[in-house]
Amino acid sequence: MFRLRASRATLFLSFLLVLAASLIFLSPHGHLTPSHDDPAHPPFDLGLSGQNSWLNFISQSSSALFQSVADLPGLQYGTDGLVRGWEDVHELVEHGGVGLKKKDRKRLKEVRDRHPIETLIELGKQRWETLLARQSKTLPQAVTEYTRRYNRAPPKGFEEWWQFCKRNKVRIVDDYDQINRDIEPFLALSPELFRRRLIIRRVDLSPTTESILSGERAVSVRAKALFNLLEPIAQYFYTDVTFYGSDHDMGKNLLGDDQRQAALEAVREGRFLTEMDLKGYEKTQGRVAVGGLASACPEGSPAWNRSLDIQEGRMVGPLTERETTFIYDHQTASDFCVHPRLTHLHGALSFDTPRDTVLRPLFQYSKLSLNPEFLTTPLEAFANLSSSAAQEKYSPWEEKTVNKLFWRGSGTGDAYSKRKNYNWRQSHRTRLALMAQRRDGDEEVWVKRGREWEKEKWGVGKLNEAYLDVGMSGKPHQCKQEDGTCDEMASEIKFLDRVPQEKAAQYKYVFDVDGNGWSSRFHRLLSSGSVVLKSTIYPEWYSDWMIPWYHYIPCKVDYSDIYHIMSFFSGSPEGRVAGRDDLAQEIAMHGREFTEEFWRWEDMQAYMFRLLLEYARLAAPDRQTASYHKSYT
C-alpha cells in the first residue's frame, strides 16, 4: 500500500511503514437515479440519458439497419449482453418460411444474409457518434447534465475541473458513470462513519504544502506513477484530500447486492446506514439464502437461482450454450451474476467462496463490477503516443502480412492447484493455450458461400492453422508444485518462445486476455495499428467511453465466438473466400484514434480529478457545503 500527499509545491518524497494499507493525500495550495449495477436488470447504458439503455438505442436504430418486422424472428438483444437469433432465422428460411407472406420471407432472407457482426459494427458506429455529439459544450450544460443523470448537484470544485478539461482538450465530459457506480453506495455512510473507515487504515501526518508519497509500498513503480499523474492537478483542489491506494492487481471484496440496494434506498430516503445496519450486511456467512460468489448477486439473478437450486438438491441444466451468440454489451456479458458459467471459466472466480462485503474507501487499479472500491487509472505500460519510441511500435495496416490472431502470454490469472470442483485446464489462460494447440475434433463455423452464410463443420486442427498463432510462453507459473499441478501443466501445455516485437507487428489481429487484473497491454495493442480482440471480466476507467465493435472486437470468455469472428474478418478456413478485411482495418484505425485522442495523460488526469472531487465530498463534514451550488436550470 502507499500514501500520497500532493500540492503545487516542490515534490518531496518520504517513506513511512504502514502495516495494513497506505494512503494518498492531495493538498492544494492555499432523489438519486436507480442503481446501474443490478445484474438482474442490466442497464446496457449508452449514456443517452440516465434513464435510457442500450436496448432502447437498438430499438430506435434497428429498423433502419435490418428492417425488423413485428412478430418475425430476427436478431435478439438479450438482457445478458449477447445477441442471438440468427440461427433461428436460417432455420426458418431453410424451411421455406411456411405461413409467411412473400414480403416477410424476403425480409427474413435479408436478415439471414447479413452477418450479425455487420449489424453490431454499424450500431457501434452510431453509438460512438451519439456519445460524442451529446457531450456538453459549456459549464452550465455540464452542470445540468450531471444533475439530470445523478439527481444531485456536482461536487465542489466542478468548475475548476471543467476548466481543466477545456484547457487540455478533454472531449468526453459527461460520461463518468463508472465513478458514480463506485461512489453511490458510500453516500449511505455519514461523513463521520466514512472518515472512521478511513482512519482504520490511515497514518496521522500533519498536513503540509508539500506533495508526499509514503507507505510501505511507496517505492513501488505503480505508486510512483500514480503520484506523478496526480501531483500536477493538486493545485486545483479546494481542500486537502486523503485517500488510500493499493498497488495489488485487484481488490478482493465483493459488495453484496443486498447491501448495495439498502445503501441506495437509504440515500433516496435521505438517511444514513448505521453501524448496526452495516454489521448485518457485512456478515459473510448466513447473510442471504445462497453461499459462495452468488451470495453477492441480486436475488433472482441467474447465478443466485442456480446456486439455490444446487443447494436445495434440484436438478440444474448444463451451462453450455450451442447457439451462436456475440457480445453487444461487454460489461453485462462479463458479469458472473448474469453468466454463472464464468465461475468455471475465469481464474479470478475459481475460488467459489463468499468474499468480504465491506464498504471500504480504497482506491484500486482493478476490480470486478461488484467490488466496493474506487477504480483508478493504471499507468503500467502506458506510453505517450507522441514519443518517437511509441511511434516505432506502430505499423500501418498495409504492412501487416499475417492474417491470423496472435497472442503470447504467461500463466497468470489464477492460482493453479488441485482442489475440489476445480480444473486448472478450464481457467481462462490455460484453456486458451490448450484450445490453440488442439489438432483433433471438429467445430462448426459460419462461413461465407456466395451471398449466404452457411454453418460448416471443420477440423479444429485446420481452424487453428488458418486462424490462430496463440500460445503460452515461458513455463508453468502461479501453480502449486507440491500437488503436481506445475508438472501437469509443463507436460500438457506446449510452451512457446516469445516473439520479437517487430514480428508481432506483422499480425493484423491481436488478442488481449485477462491476466491477474486489468490489462497493461491494451493501450499498446490498440496503438499498434492491429485490431484487438478482447476478452475480459474487468471494468476499466474508460469502459463508459470505449465502444465494442467500433474500437475493438469483444470476445466471450469461453472463446466460442473466436472462429466465427475470424471467419468473418479473415475469410474462410481454406482461404477461398476473402473476409471483411476492410472492416477490420476500420476498427483498428478507430482503436488507435481512441488512444491518441481519448486515452491520453490528460484524460486520465481528468478522470481522477473528478473522482477525487466526489471522494472529497464523501469525506467532508458537511456534504452540502462540499457541493457545487450554481444552478443553470
XYZ file of C-alpha atoms in Angstrom:
633
model
C 0.000 0.000 0.000
C 1.047 3.572 -0.450
C 0.185 7.027 0.767
C 0.353 10.189 -1.302
C 0.031 13.855 -0.455
C 0.409 16.431 -3.195
C 0.396 20.154 -3.846
C 1.850 22.657 -6.287
C 4.898 22.943 -4.075
C 8.169 21.237 -4.824
C 7.786 17.481 -4.818
C 9.044 15.791 -1.696
C 9.113 12.055 -1.163
C 9.125 10.451 2.223
C 8.503 6.892 3.184
C 6.675 5.566 6.191
C 5.981 1.950 7.001
C 2.288 1.132 7.118
C 1.027 -2.274 8.076
C -2.439 -2.732 6.653
C -2.628 -0.068 3.982
C -1.387 3.278 2.936
C -2.920 6.458 1.888
C -2.810 9.140 -0.721
C -3.063 12.716 0.417
C -3.535 15.518 -2.080
C -3.251 19.037 -0.731
C -3.949 22.182 -2.754
C -2.210 25.449 -2.393
C -3.507 27.546 -0.198
C -33.911 11.590 -5.096
C -30.704 9.503 -6.813
C -31.154 7.595 -10.079
C -31.710 3.852 -9.679
C -28.568 1.772 -9.439
C -26.918 0.880 -12.725
C -25.309 -2.105 -11.050
C -28.185 -4.563 -10.788
C -27.060 -7.524 -12.894
C -30.561 -8.947 -12.889
C -31.742 -5.853 -14.735
C -28.659 -4.871 -16.766
C -28.584 -1.256 -17.889
C -26.711 -1.511 -21.186
C -26.190 2.191 -20.622
C -25.320 4.261 -23.654
C -25.301 7.410 -21.636
C -28.060 8.769 -23.858
C -29.545 9.723 -20.536
C -29.502 8.413 -17.024
C -32.697 6.520 -17.839
C -32.063 5.228 -21.380
C -30.461 1.932 -22.253
C -28.568 0.023 -24.907
C -31.798 -1.809 -25.665
C -33.674 1.473 -26.198
C -30.919 2.619 -28.527
C -31.082 -0.611 -30.513
C -34.865 -0.470 -30.828
C -34.582 3.079 -32.174
C -31.852 2.104 -34.649
C -32.771 -1.401 -35.718
C -35.460 -0.640 -38.271
C -33.057 1.343 -40.411
C -30.307 -1.211 -40.013
C -32.024 -4.528 -40.581
C -35.701 -3.815 -41.261
C -37.049 -5.827 -38.350
C -40.726 -6.722 -38.517
C -43.082 -7.308 -35.595
C -43.754 -10.987 -34.887
C -40.916 -12.130 -37.168
C -37.773 -13.744 -35.751
C -34.604 -11.731 -36.055
C -31.630 -10.665 -34.020
C -32.480 -10.693 -30.318
C -30.579 -8.434 -27.922
C -30.870 -10.233 -24.615
C -30.607 -8.834 -21.114
C -27.439 -10.926 -20.789
C -25.484 -8.645 -23.143
C -25.494 -11.152 -26.014
C -27.129 -11.022 -29.441
C -28.651 -14.242 -30.759
C -31.413 -15.424 -33.078
C -29.503 -15.590 -36.370
C -29.645 -19.391 -36.418
C -33.416 -19.319 -35.909
C -33.758 -17.103 -38.969
C -31.613 -19.505 -41.030
C -33.743 -22.435 -39.928
C -36.990 -20.655 -40.768
C -35.755 -19.641 -44.224
C -34.496 -23.171 -44.914
C -37.984 -24.470 -44.187
C -39.410 -22.036 -46.717
C -40.918 -19.564 -44.278
C -44.119 -21.584 -44.131
C -47.111 -19.415 -43.311
C -45.335 -16.123 -44.017
C -46.197 -13.575 -46.663
C -43.830 -13.151 -49.594
C -42.596 -9.755 -48.379
C -41.900 -11.194 -44.918
C -39.934 -14.092 -46.404
C -37.882 -11.572 -48.350
C -37.108 -9.592 -45.216
C -36.139 -12.765 -43.373
C -33.663 -13.580 -46.136
C -32.164 -10.122 -45.738
C -31.601 -10.813 -42.035
C -30.168 -14.251 -42.860
C -27.718 -12.901 -45.421
C -26.433 -10.146 -43.172
C -23.915 -11.351 -40.589
C -24.704 -10.097 -37.044
C -21.191 -8.644 -36.839
C -22.041 -6.223 -39.661
C -25.042 -5.005 -37.694
C -23.030 -4.729 -34.478
C -20.370 -2.673 -36.255
C -22.981 -0.244 -37.567
C -24.624 0.024 -34.155
C -21.200 0.639 -32.602
C -20.546 3.461 -35.050
C -23.910 5.064 -34.257
C -23.325 4.677 -30.549
C -19.902 6.369 -30.728
C -21.168 9.232 -32.866
C -24.091 9.735 -30.476
C -21.787 9.731 -27.448
C -19.516 12.405 -28.928
C -22.346 14.576 -30.241
C -24.167 14.797 -26.926
C -21.206 15.997 -24.819
C -21.792 19.305 -23.034
C -20.258 22.336 -24.705
C -20.486 24.751 -21.768
C -20.198 24.610 -17.979
C -23.945 25.288 -17.485
C -24.723 22.377 -19.810
C -22.315 20.111 -17.909
C -23.849 21.035 -14.542
C -27.354 20.459 -15.882
C -26.366 17.114 -17.383
C -24.676 15.991 -14.167
C -27.777 16.888 -12.158
C -30.055 15.134 -14.649
C -28.001 11.941 -14.586
C -27.439 11.631 -10.858
C -30.201 13.792 -9.298
C -27.748 15.665 -7.118
C -25.530 18.693 -7.516
C -21.970 18.198 -8.773
C -19.197 18.242 -6.170
C -17.497 21.457 -5.172
C -14.584 22.177 -7.495
C -16.586 21.114 -10.560
C -15.927 24.446 -12.267
C -12.158 24.030 -11.837
C -12.466 20.500 -13.222
C -14.384 21.824 -16.230
C -11.740 24.446 -16.901
C -9.046 21.773 -16.705
C -10.924 19.738 -19.315
C -11.252 22.715 -21.627
C -7.583 23.708 -21.312
C -6.452 20.177 -22.018
C -8.920 19.347 -24.785
C -10.636 16.553 -22.850
C -13.512 15.725 -25.185
C -15.673 13.417 -23.046
C -17.022 15.495 -20.176
C -20.362 13.893 -19.258
C -19.906 10.126 -19.321
C -18.415 9.232 -15.957
C -20.977 6.679 -14.830
C -18.227 4.354 -13.590
C -17.344 6.961 -10.967
C -20.977 7.185 -9.943
C -21.279 3.407 -9.662
C -18.240 3.418 -7.383
C -19.204 6.285 -5.066
C -23.007 5.839 -4.899
C -23.130 3.249 -2.090
C -20.777 5.327 0.073
C -23.311 8.163 0.114
C -25.249 5.990 2.584
C -22.434 6.371 5.117
C -22.481 9.505 7.223
C -19.373 11.683 6.810
C -18.297 10.660 10.311
C -18.650 6.948 9.570
C -16.913 7.356 6.219
C -13.953 9.067 7.888
C -13.824 6.412 10.628
C -13.436 3.789 7.959
C -10.562 5.818 6.590
C -8.884 6.080 9.975
C -8.823 2.301 10.265
C -6.179 2.324 7.553
C -4.613 5.740 7.860
C -1.424 7.166 9.258
C -1.641 10.509 11.033
C 0.643 13.078 9.460
C 0.442 16.828 9.800
C -0.698 18.413 6.570
C 1.923 20.435 4.714
C 2.112 22.241 1.424
C 4.412 19.530 0.141
C 3.438 16.633 -2.079
C 4.284 13.442 -0.235
C 4.166 9.803 -1.193
C 4.575 7.423 1.709
C 3.685 3.990 2.972
C 5.278 0.589 2.830
C 4.567 0.362 -0.914
C 5.599 3.933 -1.692
C 8.673 2.680 -3.512
C 6.605 0.632 -5.961
C 6.558 1.678 -9.594
C 2.758 1.754 -9.619
C 2.523 4.089 -6.626
C 5.090 6.479 -8.081
C 3.346 6.519 -11.449
C 0.000 7.418 -9.870
C 1.699 10.099 -7.806
C 3.224 11.601 -10.958
C -0.223 11.688 -12.554
C -1.934 13.375 -9.606
C 0.661 15.757 -8.229
C 0.286 18.340 -11.047
C -3.502 18.633 -10.592
C -3.443 19.015 -6.803
C -3.047 22.769 -7.225
C -6.645 22.964 -8.481
C -8.207 21.293 -5.423
C -10.142 23.391 -2.927
C -9.251 21.218 0.060
C -6.923 18.516 1.300
C -7.851 15.090 0.017
C -6.694 11.990 1.827
C -7.123 8.547 0.363
C -5.649 5.077 0.441
C -4.441 3.234 -2.610
C -3.481 -0.378 -3.140
C -0.944 -1.438 -5.735
C -2.243 -5.014 -5.800
C -3.592 -6.266 -9.122
C -7.203 -6.181 -7.927
C -9.474 -5.859 -4.922
C -10.703 -8.885 -3.009
C -14.052 -7.742 -1.568
C -17.428 -8.216 -3.237
C -20.229 -5.893 -2.161
C -23.398 -7.913 -1.687
C -26.306 -6.696 -3.773
C -28.464 -6.680 -0.647
C -26.114 -4.143 0.924
C -25.843 -2.102 -2.272
C -29.617 -1.853 -2.616
C -30.018 -0.992 1.077
C -27.430 1.759 0.668
C -29.116 3.221 -2.399
C -32.520 3.074 -0.715
C -31.124 4.925 2.296
C -29.745 7.652 0.050
C -33.055 8.013 -1.787
C -34.811 8.401 1.567
C -32.270 10.924 2.847
C -30.905 8.837 5.722
C -27.666 7.045 6.599
C -26.972 3.407 7.376
C -25.858 2.846 10.947
C -23.007 0.687 12.208
C -25.653 -1.811 13.343
C -27.188 -1.870 9.849
C -23.800 -2.468 8.289
C -22.881 -5.214 10.740
C -25.808 -7.271 9.469
C -24.997 -6.699 5.816
C -21.290 -7.392 6.263
C -21.662 -10.957 7.519
C -20.039 -13.385 5.068
C -21.942 -16.438 6.344
C -25.707 -16.819 6.675
C -26.463 -13.315 5.430
C -28.515 -14.475 2.462
C -30.060 -17.741 1.284
C -27.183 -18.734 -1.009
C -23.450 -19.080 -0.484
C -20.260 -18.679 -2.468
C -19.800 -15.963 -5.057
C -23.539 -15.986 -5.796
C -24.166 -14.503 -2.342
C -23.055 -11.152 -3.786
C -25.576 -11.325 -6.638
C -29.106 -9.926 -6.830
C -31.794 -12.294 -5.608
C -33.360 -13.903 -8.661
C -30.327 -13.438 -10.902
C -29.149 -16.492 -12.901
C -26.211 -17.121 -10.548
C -28.434 -16.780 -7.458
C -31.103 -19.115 -8.838
C -28.610 -21.744 -9.929
C -26.825 -21.674 -6.584
C -30.145 -22.036 -4.749
C -31.177 -24.978 -6.944
C -27.890 -26.784 -6.285
C -28.069 -26.009 -2.580
C -31.587 -27.424 -2.329
C -30.830 -30.528 -4.395
C -32.771 -29.626 -7.528
C -31.587 -30.669 -10.974
C -29.755 -27.953 -12.890
C -29.162 -27.826 -16.614
C -25.792 -27.587 -18.340
C -24.137 -24.194 -18.502
C -23.084 -24.580 -22.125
C -24.928 -22.910 -24.994
C -24.609 -24.224 -28.542
C -26.366 -21.333 -30.253
C -24.093 -18.788 -31.910
C -24.006 -15.580 -29.887
C -21.940 -12.407 -29.966
C -21.351 -9.718 -27.358
C -23.071 -6.372 -27.772
C -22.800 -5.146 -24.153
C -19.397 -6.163 -22.843
C -19.879 -5.189 -19.207
C -23.070 -7.217 -18.835
C -21.667 -10.160 -20.797
C -18.781 -10.185 -18.284
C -20.982 -10.279 -15.168
C -20.849 -13.623 -13.360
C -24.238 -12.930 -11.748
C -25.746 -12.905 -15.235
C -23.450 -15.643 -16.558
C -22.739 -18.124 -13.724
C -20.672 -20.198 -16.141
C -17.902 -17.630 -15.762
C -17.081 -19.019 -12.315
C -15.806 -22.151 -14.087
C -14.032 -20.292 -16.891
C -12.103 -17.439 -15.284
C -9.318 -17.709 -12.742
C -10.424 -14.679 -10.735
C -13.642 -16.551 -9.918
C -12.152 -20.008 -9.412
C -12.481 -19.895 -5.612
C -16.253 -20.089 -5.181
C -16.326 -18.850 -1.610
C -18.016 -15.829 -0.001
C -15.872 -12.697 -0.048
C -15.806 -9.892 2.490
C -18.655 -7.490 1.775
C -17.408 -4.296 3.377
C -17.670 -0.735 2.105
C -14.022 0.265 2.329
C -12.773 3.570 0.884
C -9.847 2.158 -1.079
C -8.518 3.169 -4.481
C -7.846 0.086 -6.599
C -6.241 -0.429 -10.010
C -8.546 -3.282 -10.982
C -11.831 -4.704 -9.731
C -14.836 -6.762 -10.622
C -18.067 -4.855 -11.163
C -19.214 -5.859 -7.652
C -16.021 -4.814 -5.876
C -16.732 -1.917 -3.442
C -13.600 0.065 -4.261
C -12.829 3.167 -6.300
C -11.470 2.265 -9.717
C -8.374 4.233 -10.633
C -6.277 4.690 -13.778
C -3.421 2.167 -14.057
C -0.348 3.591 -15.736
C 1.716 0.450 -16.169
C 2.942 0.202 -19.781
C 1.155 3.446 -20.724
C 3.047 5.224 -23.490
C 2.745 8.786 -24.706
C 1.963 8.230 -28.382
C 3.679 11.452 -29.384
C 7.047 9.981 -28.360
C 9.336 8.531 -31.004
C 9.573 5.236 -29.090
C 5.796 4.819 -29.204
C 5.683 5.664 -32.901
C 8.186 2.906 -33.628
C 5.742 0.326 -32.219
C 3.122 1.276 -34.806
C 2.911 -0.299 -38.245
C 0.285 0.601 -40.882
C -2.338 -1.969 -41.800
C -0.884 -2.289 -45.294
C 2.403 -3.532 -43.833
C 0.757 -6.273 -41.762
C 1.081 -9.508 -43.695
C -0.169 -12.218 -41.308
C -3.938 -12.722 -41.392
C -4.119 -14.557 -38.047
C -4.908 -13.863 -34.403
C -1.742 -13.505 -32.317
C -1.211 -13.947 -28.573
C 1.658 -14.812 -26.278
C 1.279 -14.646 -22.526
C 2.449 -16.143 -19.273
C 0.428 -18.374 -16.980
C -1.007 -15.611 -14.808
C -4.672 -15.148 -13.949
C -5.196 -17.924 -11.411
C -3.663 -19.905 -8.559
C -3.402 -23.293 -10.264
C -3.720 -26.312 -7.982
C -5.700 -29.479 -7.342
C -8.787 -28.633 -5.331
C -12.455 -29.524 -5.129
C -14.681 -28.554 -8.074
C -11.746 -27.027 -9.941
C -9.763 -27.963 -13.031
C -6.795 -25.796 -13.925
C -7.344 -26.660 -17.601
C -10.594 -24.636 -17.563
C -9.029 -21.377 -16.369
C -9.068 -18.620 -18.957
C -5.387 -18.555 -19.965
C -4.631 -22.261 -19.789
C -7.833 -23.063 -21.687
C -6.855 -20.634 -24.439
C -3.428 -22.249 -24.808
C -4.882 -25.771 -24.848
C -7.565 -24.747 -27.344
C -4.973 -23.318 -29.739
C -2.792 -26.439 -29.680
C -5.673 -28.872 -30.333
C -5.492 -30.899 -33.519
C -8.378 -33.335 -33.009
C -12.144 -32.907 -33.109
C -14.481 -30.703 -35.131
C -16.149 -27.329 -34.679
C -18.988 -25.688 -36.573
C -18.142 -22.310 -38.086
C -20.173 -19.783 -40.058
C -18.531 -19.428 -43.494
C -19.494 -17.160 -46.403
C -20.535 -19.069 -49.509
C -21.682 -16.817 -52.318
C -24.192 -14.364 -50.867
C -25.146 -16.611 -47.981
C -23.595 -17.663 -44.700
C -23.522 -21.388 -44.007
C -22.608 -23.278 -40.854
C -19.926 -25.811 -41.772
C -18.093 -28.452 -39.776
C -14.309 -28.066 -39.810
C -11.478 -29.896 -38.123
C -10.134 -27.963 -35.142
C -6.580 -28.504 -36.375
C -7.406 -26.813 -39.684
C -9.164 -23.916 -37.948
C -6.221 -23.316 -35.624
C -3.790 -23.479 -38.523
C -5.866 -20.997 -40.520
C -6.728 -18.517 -37.789
C -4.500 -18.728 -34.701
C -0.919 -18.131 -33.630
C -1.704 -18.377 -29.949
C 0.247 -19.907 -27.110
C 1.552 -19.613 -23.587
C 5.186 -18.607 -23.183
C 7.790 -19.300 -20.547
C 6.985 -22.079 -18.096
C 4.268 -23.016 -15.554
C 3.543 -20.018 -13.377
C 1.440 -19.374 -10.252
C 0.932 -23.114 -9.797
C 1.276 -25.439 -6.813
C 4.411 -27.520 -7.107
C 3.629 -29.708 -4.102
C 0.481 -31.331 -5.541
C 1.917 -31.919 -9.000
C -0.013 -29.183 -10.798
C 3.117 -27.498 -12.163
C 4.337 -30.804 -13.587
C 0.962 -31.448 -15.217
C 0.992 -28.012 -16.825
C 4.537 -28.496 -18.095
C 3.527 -31.825 -19.607
C 0.240 -30.786 -21.227
C 0.849 -27.222 -22.383
C 3.178 -26.545 -25.296
C 5.046 -23.504 -24.069
C 6.163 -21.341 -26.984
C 9.003 -18.880 -27.387
C 8.311 -15.199 -27.096
C 8.050 -13.340 -30.389
C 10.096 -10.203 -31.162
C 8.027 -7.034 -31.322
C 8.797 -6.417 -34.985
C 7.420 -9.877 -35.875
C 4.324 -9.461 -33.684
C 3.602 -6.197 -35.532
C 3.030 -8.190 -38.733
C -0.191 -9.720 -37.378
C -3.454 -7.996 -38.271
C -5.297 -9.448 -35.275
C -4.021 -9.451 -31.691
C -5.681 -10.900 -28.601
C -5.908 -9.248 -25.202
C -6.927 -11.683 -22.478
C -7.085 -11.061 -18.730
C -4.117 -11.821 -16.513
C -4.260 -11.180 -12.769
C -6.256 -7.989 -13.201
C -6.574 -5.096 -15.624
C -4.689 -5.284 -18.911
C -1.466 -3.294 -19.081
C -1.204 -4.406 -22.723
C -4.442 -2.978 -24.084
C -3.207 0.567 -24.706
C -0.102 -0.707 -26.502
C -2.081 -3.188 -28.598
C -4.664 -0.592 -29.641
C -1.934 1.835 -30.651
C -0.053 -0.799 -32.691
C -2.304 -0.495 -35.737
C -3.657 -4.045 -35.383
C -7.271 -4.792 -34.490
C -7.671 -6.035 -30.919
C -9.914 -8.901 -29.850
C -10.505 -8.514 -26.119
C -11.796 -10.994 -23.547
C -12.268 -9.608 -20.038
C -14.430 -9.603 -16.923
C -12.961 -6.366 -15.526
C -14.461 -2.884 -15.930
C -11.890 -0.180 -16.639
C -11.947 3.558 -16.064
C -12.622 4.109 -19.786
C -15.370 1.456 -20.067
C -18.119 4.082 -20.436
C -16.221 5.563 -23.384
C -14.824 2.687 -25.426
C -17.321 1.061 -27.772
C -17.202 -2.644 -28.681
C -17.214 -3.338 -32.423
C -16.035 0.218 -33.053
C -12.762 0.481 -31.111
C -12.136 -3.224 -30.551
C -13.746 -6.642 -31.043
C -15.287 -8.131 -27.877
C -14.723 -11.838 -27.336
C -16.555 -14.147 -24.941
C -14.659 -15.688 -22.042
C -15.492 -19.191 -23.308
C -13.897 -18.279 -26.694
C -16.812 -19.915 -28.546
C -17.017 -16.918 -30.875
C -13.347 -16.758 -31.938
C -13.620 -18.954 -35.041
C -16.812 -17.173 -36.166
C -15.142 -13.781 -35.714
C -12.023 -14.819 -37.602
C -14.074 -16.365 -40.417
C -15.966 -13.094 -40.831
C -12.910 -10.833 -40.897
C -10.157 -13.132 -42.204
C -12.123 -15.310 -44.619
C -12.968 -18.980 -44.978
C -10.617 -21.530 -43.383
C -9.348 -22.890 -46.693
C -8.723 -19.360 -47.987
C -11.065 -19.436 -50.985
C -13.395 -16.698 -49.737
C -11.998 -13.363 -48.548
C -13.190 -11.853 -45.295
C -14.090 -8.284 -44.371
C -10.533 -7.029 -44.111
C -11.851 -3.521 -44.763
C -13.986 -3.546 -41.617
C -11.142 -4.958 -39.533
C -8.910 -2.139 -40.749
C -11.530 0.429 -39.754
C -11.796 -0.979 -36.227
C -8.002 -0.987 -35.931
C -7.923 2.664 -37.012
C -10.662 3.620 -34.539
C -8.829 1.859 -31.716
C -5.618 3.725 -32.424
C -7.504 7.024 -32.678
C -9.012 6.340 -29.256
C -5.555 6.016 -27.686
C -4.432 9.228 -29.384
C -7.448 11.386 -28.525
C -9.249 9.854 -25.524
C -6.650 7.816 -23.626
C -4.045 10.497 -23.050
C -2.297 11.531 -19.861
C -4.698 14.463 -19.602
C -7.771 12.232 -19.999
C -6.627 10.081 -17.089
C -5.975 13.212 -15.030
C -9.496 14.446 -15.806
C -10.970 11.126 -14.680
C -9.001 11.094 -11.424
C -9.656 14.813 -10.798
C -13.410 14.233 -10.999
C -13.223 11.063 -8.894
C -11.260 12.866 -6.179
C -13.797 15.702 -6.064
C -16.531 13.131 -5.463
C -14.355 11.450 -2.862
C -13.643 14.758 -1.110
C -17.385 15.367 -0.793
C -17.886 11.937 0.771
C -15.301 12.759 3.444
C -16.428 16.351 4.021
C -18.105 17.118 7.399
C -20.906 18.864 5.510
C -21.620 17.387 2.086
C -23.929 20.237 1.174
C -21.094 22.706 1.633
C -18.864 20.384 -0.417
C -21.264 20.561 -3.372
C -21.359 22.922 -6.341
C -24.323 25.235 -5.884
C -24.598 27.269 -9.071
C -27.805 26.312 -10.843
C -28.332 26.867 -14.561
C -31.832 25.480 -14.983
